[in-house]
Amino acid sequence: MKMEDLQPIGKKHPFIIAGPCSAETEEQVMETARQLAGQNIDLFRAGIWKPRTRPNSFEGVGKVGLKWLKNVKKETGLKVTTEVANTKHVFEALKHDVDVVWLGARTTVNPFSVQEVADALEGVDIPVLIKNPINPDLKLWIGAIERIYKAGVRSIGVIHRGFSAHGVSEFRNIPRWQIPLELKRQFPDMMIICDNSNICGKRETLQEVAQKALDLNFDGIMTETHITPDDAWSDAAQQITPAQFKEMTSNLIWRREGNGKVALDLTKYREEIDEIDQELLDLLGRRMGVARKIGLYKKENNISIYQRKRWSAILEKAVMQGAKRGLGEEFISQYLEAIHQESINHQEEIMKTADVKS
Ligand code: PEP
Ligand code: MN
């Protein structure tokens, strides 16, 4: 589908969205907005309906919060945006003059929901931002863009918020930068924003991730901002105060368009390699954690560390599976040898500590 008639959403570069993860009380919304109002932001965000992973978490204040957003507009002149996930949300948001709506990651992942929102937006002239789906599937992301476009919306932008993955990582949602960069390659004129809050999951790395996005020629950022972040009813660890937000944005280096242009493909491949290396390290760390548990079990049950049969089976299987992936036998055995040795070291250490304790 060619999308040559896309319209920009406001000024394109840099585009800044800030505001609380959730609208909680009128006072919290208004005060956050007041403190952000002087900061040259393009949109004030606040979640009204919150898609929470588990029930019994705070699920948003609902439509009463839309009245507060209206007051934000009236008092500060800021434009406002919120997440919509179904027909009712779209209807209420439009009724309360929300300026821009966004589709959350849990909506983009589901074509039924995206279509429902698209149908509700048919014939309505409101800009729509589309977050990436929670899983790293570029086609699903593009599919959502196409559904919204087919409904007649022409002001479309995307928000990169990272992708969920099992296991420990330094990110709440792994960025996998190669995916938004590929999207950017396919849709060079579409605004792309980095939601550093949902990528990081914690305050400490927000600036670093925002800078990375800007270095990759993203058009702007979306950052969760709260007057008292530690008391936030959702996503407390990743929110910052408006003052901290000001400090972060003033430290960012905003690349001018056309300036510092990156060799997109090479960067994309390097990002991919860096991320894979990072994941390999995470996995190795996890593997050693399991080895330590095995060490303890062997100790308690008086089994020797080295299990010759088990080791030969692992090696044989890996050589076979490696060959299918074009990996040489010598490489596989050296690689496994090194991992095995490290596992043994960990198990020995555990056994020694267990000895001392008993
Ligand atoms: C949010 O921005 O508050 C949110 C729910 O984000 P996501 O859809 O990216 O999880
Ligand atoms: Mn949030």
GROMACS .gro file of C-alpha atoms and ligand atoms in nm:
model
  369
    1MET     CA    1   0.000   0.000   0.000
    2LYS     CA    2   0.148   0.336  -0.102
    3MET     CA    3   0.095   0.613   0.152
    4GLU     CA    4   0.201   0.922  -0.035
    5ASP     CA    5  -0.061   1.152   0.109
    6LEU     CA    6   0.038   1.125   0.476
    7GLN     CA    7   0.012   1.452   0.665
    8PRO     CA    8   0.261   1.559   0.931
    9ILE     CA    9   0.146   1.566   1.294
   10GLY     CA   10   0.238   1.916   1.399
   11LYS     CA   11   0.598   2.027   1.366
   12LYS     CA   12   0.795   1.721   1.291
   13HIS     CA   13   1.133   1.754   1.455
   14PRO     CA   14   1.187   1.733   1.746
   15PHE     CA   15   0.843   1.628   1.864
   16ILE     CA   16   0.803   1.595   2.240
   17ILE     CA   17   0.532   1.415   2.432
   18ALA     CA   18   0.531   1.418   2.813
   19GLY     CA   19   0.282   1.359   3.089
   20PRO     CA   20   0.187   1.094   3.342
   21CYS     CA   21   0.154   0.725   3.266
   22SER     CA   22  -0.199   0.751   3.406
   23ALA     CA   23  -0.436   1.029   3.498
   24GLU     CA   24  -0.491   0.966   3.871
   25THR     CA   25  -0.651   1.276   4.020
   26GLU     CA   26  -0.747   1.614   3.881
   27GLU     CA   27  -0.479   1.779   4.092
   28GLN     CA   28  -0.204   1.541   3.974
   29VAL     CA   29  -0.298   1.590   3.609
   30MET     CA   30  -0.327   1.969   3.634
   31GLU     CA   31  -0.010   2.018   3.833
   32THR     CA   32   0.196   1.795   3.602
   33ALA     CA   33   0.060   1.988   3.305
   34ARG     CA   34   0.134   2.325   3.467
   35GLN     CA   35   0.494   2.223   3.531
   36LEU     CA   36   0.534   2.099   3.175
   37ALA     CA   37   0.356   2.391   3.012
   38GLY     CA   38   0.662   2.615   2.990
   39GLN     CA   39   0.876   2.340   2.842
   40ASN     CA   40   0.791   2.359   2.475
   41ILE     CA   41   0.627   2.020   2.460
   42ASP     CA   42   0.402   1.927   2.168
   43LEU     CA   43   0.160   1.695   2.341
   44PHE     CA   44   0.055   1.624   2.698
   45ARG     CA   45  -0.007   1.252   2.751
   46ALA     CA   46  -0.213   1.074   3.017
   47GLY     CA   47  -0.353   0.722   3.017
   48ILE     CA   48  -0.727   0.721   3.092
   49TRP     CA   49  -0.786   0.348   3.037
   50LYS     CA   50  -0.485   0.140   3.138
   51PRO     CA   51  -0.415  -0.203   2.987
   52ARG     CA   52  -0.263  -0.377   3.291
   53THR     CA   53  -0.094  -0.714   3.277
   54ARG     CA   54  -0.272  -0.846   3.588
   55PRO     CA   55  -0.620  -0.763   3.718
   56ASN     CA   56  -0.658  -0.574   4.043
   57SER     CA   57  -0.398  -0.320   3.937
   58PHE     CA   58  -0.511   0.037   3.878
   59GLU     CA   59  -0.696   0.028   3.546
   60GLY     CA   60  -0.736   0.399   3.488
   61VAL     CA   61  -0.988   0.655   3.608
   62GLY     CA   62  -1.199   0.629   3.294
   63LYS     CA   63  -1.386   0.912   3.127
   64VAL     CA   64  -1.381   1.150   3.426
   65GLY     CA   65  -1.010   1.192   3.342
   66LEU     CA   66  -1.103   1.325   2.999
   67LYS     CA   67  -1.264   1.624   3.169
   68TRP     CA   68  -0.931   1.691   3.340
   69LEU     CA   69  -0.753   1.675   3.004
   70LYS     CA   70  -1.002   1.928   2.872
   71ASN     CA   71  -0.910   2.153   3.164
   72VAL     CA   72  -0.542   2.105   3.081
   73LYS     CA   73  -0.612   2.233   2.731
   74LYS     CA   74  -0.810   2.525   2.864
   75GLU     CA   75  -0.566   2.632   3.130
   76THR     CA   76  -0.227   2.562   2.967
   77GLY     CA   77  -0.302   2.559   2.595
   78LEU     CA   78  -0.126   2.223   2.566
   79LYS     CA   79  -0.261   1.967   2.319
   80VAL     CA   80  -0.351   1.636   2.476
   81THR     CA   81  -0.329   1.269   2.382
   82THR     CA   82  -0.448   0.942   2.530
   83GLU     CA   83  -0.458   0.572   2.448
   84VAL     CA   84  -0.769   0.424   2.285
   85ALA     CA   85  -0.833   0.053   2.249
   86ASN     CA   86  -1.198   0.015   2.152
   87THR     CA   87  -1.501   0.194   2.005
   88LYS     CA   88  -1.611   0.337   2.339
   89HIS     CA   89  -1.265   0.486   2.405
   90VAL     CA   90  -1.259   0.652   2.062
   91PHE     CA   91  -1.611   0.787   2.110
   92GLU     CA   92  -1.533   0.933   2.453
   93ALA     CA   93  -1.196   1.074   2.346
   94LEU     CA   94  -1.352   1.252   2.048
   95LYS     CA   95  -1.639   1.380   2.259
   96HIS     CA   96  -1.390   1.538   2.499
   97ASP     CA   97  -1.177   1.703   2.228
   98VAL     CA   98  -0.866   1.491   2.270
   99ASP     CA   99  -0.624   1.618   2.003
  100VAL     CA  100  -0.435   1.300   1.918
  101VAL     CA  101  -0.505   0.938   2.008
  102TRP     CA  102  -0.259   0.652   2.029
  103LEU     CA  103  -0.287   0.277   1.995
  104GLY     CA  104  -0.101   0.091   2.270
  105ALA     CA  105   0.126  -0.205   2.220
  106ARG     CA  106  -0.140  -0.449   2.342
  107THR     CA  107  -0.383  -0.313   2.085
  108THR     CA  108  -0.146  -0.312   1.787
  109VAL     CA  109  -0.076  -0.678   1.856
  110ASN     CA  110  -0.441  -0.769   1.792
  111PRO     CA  111  -0.583  -0.707   1.442
  112PHE     CA  112  -0.943  -0.737   1.574
  113SER     CA  113  -0.883  -0.450   1.817
  114VAL     CA  114  -0.695  -0.241   1.561
  115GLN     CA  115  -0.981  -0.288   1.315
  116GLU     CA  116  -1.235  -0.191   1.579
  117VAL     CA  117  -1.047   0.132   1.650
  118ALA     CA  118  -1.000   0.193   1.277
  119ASP     CA  119  -1.375   0.153   1.216
  120ALA     CA  120  -1.452   0.393   1.500
  121LEU     CA  121  -1.216   0.648   1.346
  122GLU     CA  122  -1.364   0.621   0.996
  123GLY     CA  123  -1.428   0.967   0.860
  124VAL     CA  124  -1.273   1.142   1.162
  125ASP     CA  125  -0.987   1.382   1.111
  126ILE     CA  126  -0.768   1.317   1.412
  127PRO     CA  127  -0.397   1.229   1.419
  128VAL     CA  128  -0.318   0.876   1.534
  129LEU     CA  129   0.004   0.744   1.682
  130ILE     CA  130   0.061   0.370   1.661
  131LYS     CA  131   0.286   0.194   1.908
  132ASN     CA  132   0.473  -0.117   1.804
  133PRO     CA  133   0.312  -0.451   1.897
  134ILE     CA  134   0.449  -0.615   2.212
  135ASN     CA  135   0.619  -0.887   2.006
  136PRO     CA  136   0.892  -0.805   1.754
  137ASP     CA  137   0.677  -0.839   1.443
  138LEU     CA  138   0.724  -0.560   1.192
  139LYS     CA  139   0.442  -0.688   0.968
  140LEU     CA  140   0.193  -0.661   1.252
  141TRP     CA  141   0.303  -0.303   1.315
  142ILE     CA  142   0.269  -0.216   0.946
  143GLY     CA  143  -0.066  -0.397   0.937
  144ALA     CA  144  -0.197  -0.164   1.207
  145ILE     CA  145  -0.073   0.140   1.014
  146GLU     CA  146  -0.252   0.012   0.702
  147ARG     CA  147  -0.579  -0.049   0.887
  148ILE     CA  148  -0.577   0.305   1.029
  149TYR     CA  149  -0.481   0.448   0.690
  150LYS     CA  150  -0.763   0.256   0.519
  151ALA     CA  151  -1.008   0.417   0.762
  152GLY     CA  152  -0.913   0.750   0.606
  153VAL     CA  153  -0.673   0.879   0.871
  154ARG     CA  154  -0.386   1.066   0.705
  155SER     CA  155  -0.199   1.202   1.005
  156ILE     CA  156  -0.023   0.890   1.125
  157GLY     CA  157   0.290   0.856   1.335
  158VAL     CA  158   0.452   0.562   1.511
  159ILE     CA  159   0.589   0.513   1.860
  160HIS     CA  160   0.867   0.270   1.934
  161ARG     CA  161   0.832   0.132   2.290
  162GLY     CA  162   1.042  -0.184   2.266
  163PHE     CA  163   0.943  -0.550   2.260
  164SER     CA  164   0.874  -0.782   2.547
  165ALA     CA  165   1.095  -1.086   2.601
  166HIS     CA  166   1.129  -1.359   2.856
  167GLY     CA  167   1.413  -1.347   3.107
  168VAL     CA  168   1.634  -1.085   3.262
  169SER     CA  169   1.743  -0.789   3.056
  170GLU     CA  170   1.864  -0.439   3.125
  171PHE     CA  171   1.548  -0.317   2.950
  172ARG     CA  172   1.184  -0.353   3.043
  173ASN     CA  173   1.114  -0.389   2.671
  174ILE     CA  174   1.406  -0.471   2.443
  175PRO     CA  175   1.449  -0.197   2.180
  176ARG     CA  176   1.558  -0.414   1.883
  177TRP     CA  177   1.638  -0.091   1.702
  178GLN     CA  178   1.665  -0.269   1.368
  179ILE     CA  179   1.284  -0.305   1.361
  180PRO     CA  180   1.190   0.066   1.391
  181LEU     CA  181   1.480   0.148   1.158
  182GLU     CA  182   1.343  -0.089   0.897
  183LEU     CA  183   1.001   0.071   0.941
  184LYS     CA  184   1.164   0.411   0.890
  185ARG     CA  185   1.331   0.284   0.576
  186GLN     CA  186   0.996   0.171   0.436
  187PHE     CA  187   0.807   0.485   0.547
  188PRO     CA  188   1.069   0.763   0.543
  189ASP     CA  189   0.813   1.040   0.587
  190MET     CA  190   0.627   0.896   0.882
  191MET     CA  191   0.698   1.054   1.219
  192ILE     CA  192   0.871   0.813   1.455
  193ILE     CA  193   0.884   0.876   1.829
  194CYS     CA  194   1.078   0.688   2.095
  195ASP     CA  195   0.890   0.599   2.414
  196ASN     CA  196   1.200   0.572   2.629
  197SER     CA  197   0.992   0.513   2.946
  198ASN     CA  198   0.852   0.181   2.833
  199ILE     CA  199   1.184   0.069   2.684
  200CYS     CA  200   1.381   0.144   3.001
  201GLY     CA  201   1.133   0.062   3.276
  202LYS     CA  202   1.352   0.265   3.512
  203ARG     CA  203   1.459   0.628   3.538
  204GLU     CA  204   1.834   0.584   3.527
  205THR     CA  205   1.868   0.502   3.157
  206LEU     CA  206   1.598   0.730   3.010
  207GLN     CA  207   1.839   0.990   2.881
  208GLU     CA  208   2.076   0.738   2.727
  209VAL     CA  209   1.796   0.565   2.536
  210ALA     CA  210   1.642   0.894   2.422
  211GLN     CA  211   1.981   1.007   2.292
  212LYS     CA  212   2.027   0.680   2.108
  213ALA     CA  213   1.692   0.729   1.935
  214LEU     CA  214   1.783   1.085   1.836
  215ASP     CA  215   2.118   0.964   1.703
  216LEU     CA  216   1.923   0.723   1.486
  217ASN     CA  217   1.725   1.018   1.349
  218PHE     CA  218   1.404   0.955   1.540
  219ASP     CA  219   1.173   1.256   1.532
  220GLY     CA  220   1.110   1.285   1.903
  221ILE     CA  221   1.041   1.127   2.237
  222MET     CA  222   0.751   1.029   2.464
  223THR     CA  223   0.840   1.022   2.832
  224GLU     CA  224   0.620   0.948   3.133
  225THR     CA  225   0.629   1.241   3.371
  226HIS     CA  226   0.463   1.271   3.712
  227ILE     CA  227   0.469   1.533   3.990
  228THR     CA  228   0.554   1.266   4.250
  229PRO     CA  229   0.677   0.964   4.051
  230ASP     CA  230   0.740   0.737   4.348
  231ASP     CA  231   0.373   0.763   4.443
  232ALA     CA  232   0.245   0.698   4.090
  233TRP     CA  233  -0.042   0.450   4.065
  234SER     CA  234   0.119   0.283   3.763
  235ASP     CA  235   0.476   0.254   3.631
  236ALA     CA  236   0.629   0.439   3.928
  237ALA     CA  237   0.987   0.324   3.864
  238GLN     CA  238   1.004   0.469   3.514
  239GLN     CA  239   0.843   0.808   3.570
  240ILE     CA  240   1.031   1.133   3.632
  241THR     CA  241   0.928   1.475   3.758
  242PRO     CA  242   0.873   1.763   3.514
  243ALA     CA  243   1.196   1.916   3.649
  244GLN     CA  244   1.390   1.599   3.577
  245PHE     CA  245   1.227   1.590   3.235
  246LYS     CA  246   1.351   1.941   3.172
  247GLU     CA  247   1.700   1.841   3.271
  248MET     CA  248   1.691   1.536   3.048
  249THR     CA  249   1.573   1.725   2.741
  250SER     CA  250   1.827   1.999   2.796
  251ASN     CA  251   2.104   1.739   2.801
  252LEU     CA  252   1.988   1.575   2.480
  253ILE     CA  253   2.162   1.655   2.156
  254TRP     CA  254   1.892   1.713   1.899
  255ARG     CA  255   2.036   1.624   1.561
  256ARG     CA  256   1.910   1.846   1.289
  257GLU     CA  257   1.740   1.676   1.000
  258GLY     CA  258   1.980   1.596   0.722
  259ASN     CA  259   2.260   1.657   0.966
  260GLY     CA  260   2.446   1.364   1.115
  261LYS     CA  261   2.259   1.145   0.871
  262VAL     CA  262   2.331   0.784   0.951
  263ALA     CA  263   2.417   0.511   0.710
  264LEU     CA  264   2.088   0.350   0.795
  265ASP     CA  265   2.155  -0.005   0.681
  266LEU     CA  266   2.496  -0.036   0.844
  267THR     CA  267   2.368   0.110   1.168
  268LYS     CA  268   2.075  -0.126   1.157
  269TYR     CA  269   2.303  -0.429   1.122
  270ARG     CA  270   2.536  -0.307   1.396
  271GLU     CA  271   2.244  -0.249   1.630
  272GLU     CA  272   2.126  -0.598   1.557
  273ILE     CA  273   2.470  -0.748   1.632
  274ASP     CA  274   2.499  -0.548   1.956
  275GLU     CA  275   2.159  -0.663   2.068
  276ILE     CA  276   2.229  -1.025   1.986
  277ASP     CA  277   2.560  -1.008   2.178
  278GLN     CA  278   2.374  -0.858   2.471
  279GLU     CA  279   2.114  -1.133   2.458
  280LEU     CA  280   2.386  -1.400   2.439
  281LEU     CA  281   2.540  -1.257   2.757
  282ASP     CA  282   2.200  -1.251   2.929
  283LEU     CA  283   2.145  -1.612   2.828
  284LEU     CA  284   2.492  -1.718   2.943
  285GLY     CA  285   2.429  -1.551   3.277
  286ARG     CA  286   2.101  -1.739   3.303
  287ARG     CA  287   2.268  -2.066   3.207
  288MET     CA  288   2.528  -2.026   3.483
  289GLY     CA  289   2.248  -1.955   3.729
  290VAL     CA  290   2.091  -2.289   3.640
  291ALA     CA  291   2.434  -2.458   3.662
  292ARG     CA  292   2.468  -2.331   4.017
  293LYS     CA  293   2.128  -2.479   4.107
  294ILE     CA  294   2.242  -2.810   3.959
  295GLY     CA  295   2.564  -2.781   4.161
  296LEU     CA  296   2.363  -2.757   4.478
  297TYR     CA  297   2.142  -3.048   4.380
  298LYS     CA  298   2.445  -3.266   4.298
  299LYS     CA  299   2.606  -3.174   4.624
  300GLU     CA  300   2.296  -3.261   4.825
  301ASN     CA  301   2.250  -3.587   4.642
  302ASN     CA  302   2.617  -3.674   4.628
  303ILE     CA  303   2.645  -3.685   4.250
  304SER     CA  304   2.973  -3.598   4.078
  305ILE     CA  305   2.994  -3.275   3.880
  306TYR     CA  306   3.121  -3.421   3.558
  307GLN     CA  307   2.868  -3.644   3.383
  308ARG     CA  308   3.046  -3.787   3.081
  309LYS     CA  309   2.737  -3.929   2.907
  310ARG     CA  310   2.537  -3.610   2.950
  311TRP     CA  311   2.825  -3.402   2.815
  312SER     CA  312   2.873  -3.619   2.501
  313ALA     CA  313   2.499  -3.600   2.433
  314ILE     CA  314   2.500  -3.218   2.460
  315LEU     CA  315   2.800  -3.193   2.230
  316GLU     CA  316   2.660  -3.429   1.968
  317LYS     CA  317   2.326  -3.251   1.956
  318ALA     CA  318   2.488  -2.908   1.933
  319VAL     CA  319   2.719  -3.009   1.647
  320MET     CA  320   2.418  -3.136   1.455
  321GLN     CA  321   2.204  -2.831   1.523
  322GLY     CA  322   2.499  -2.598   1.459
  323ALA     CA  323   2.553  -2.753   1.114
  324LYS     CA  324   2.193  -2.671   1.023
  325ARG     CA  325   2.272  -2.308   1.101
  326GLY     CA  326   2.596  -2.305   0.906
  327LEU     CA  327   2.817  -2.321   1.218
  328GLY     CA  328   3.138  -2.528   1.192
  329GLU     CA  329   3.197  -2.831   1.412
  330GLU     CA  330   3.522  -2.693   1.550
  331PHE     CA  331   3.361  -2.365   1.650
  332ILE     CA  332   3.071  -2.542   1.819
  333SER     CA  333   3.293  -2.772   2.021
  334GLN     CA  334   3.527  -2.488   2.130
  335TYR     CA  335   3.230  -2.273   2.220
  336LEU     CA  336   3.060  -2.547   2.418
  337GLU     CA  337   3.387  -2.648   2.581
  338ALA     CA  338   3.426  -2.293   2.714
  339ILE     CA  339   3.069  -2.281   2.840
  340HIS     CA  340   3.100  -2.624   2.997
  341GLN     CA  341   3.421  -2.524   3.176
  342GLU     CA  342   3.255  -2.210   3.312
  343SER     CA  343   2.958  -2.418   3.429
  344ILE     CA  344   3.193  -2.655   3.611
  345ASN     CA  345   3.368  -2.359   3.776
  346HIS     CA  346   3.035  -2.229   3.899
  347GLN     CA  347   2.930  -2.571   4.026
  348GLU     CA  348   3.262  -2.618   4.205
  349GLU     CA  349   3.229  -2.283   4.368
  350ILE     CA  350   2.876  -2.365   4.484
  351MET     CA  351   2.990  -2.698   4.624
  352LYS     CA  352   3.271  -2.530   4.816
  353THR     CA  353   3.039  -2.267   4.961
  354ALA     CA  354   2.787  -2.535   5.049
  355ASP     CA  355   3.070  -2.723   5.227
  356VAL     CA  356   3.161  -2.421   5.432
  357LYS     CA  357   2.799  -2.368   5.527
  358SER     CA  358   2.733  -2.729   5.633
  359PEP     C1  359   0.159   0.365   2.819
  359PEP     O1  360   0.224   0.439   2.743
  359PEP     O2  361   0.111   0.403   2.925
  359PEP     C2  362   0.139   0.224   2.780
  359PEP     C3  363   0.044   0.150   2.835
  359PEP     O3  364   0.227   0.184   2.691
  359PEP     P1  365   0.241   0.052   2.601
  359PEP     O4  366   0.116   0.039   2.522
  359PEP     O5  367   0.362   0.086   2.521
  359PEP     O6  368   0.266  -0.061   2.697
  360MN      MN  369   0.294   0.355   3.157
   0.00000   0.00000   0.00000
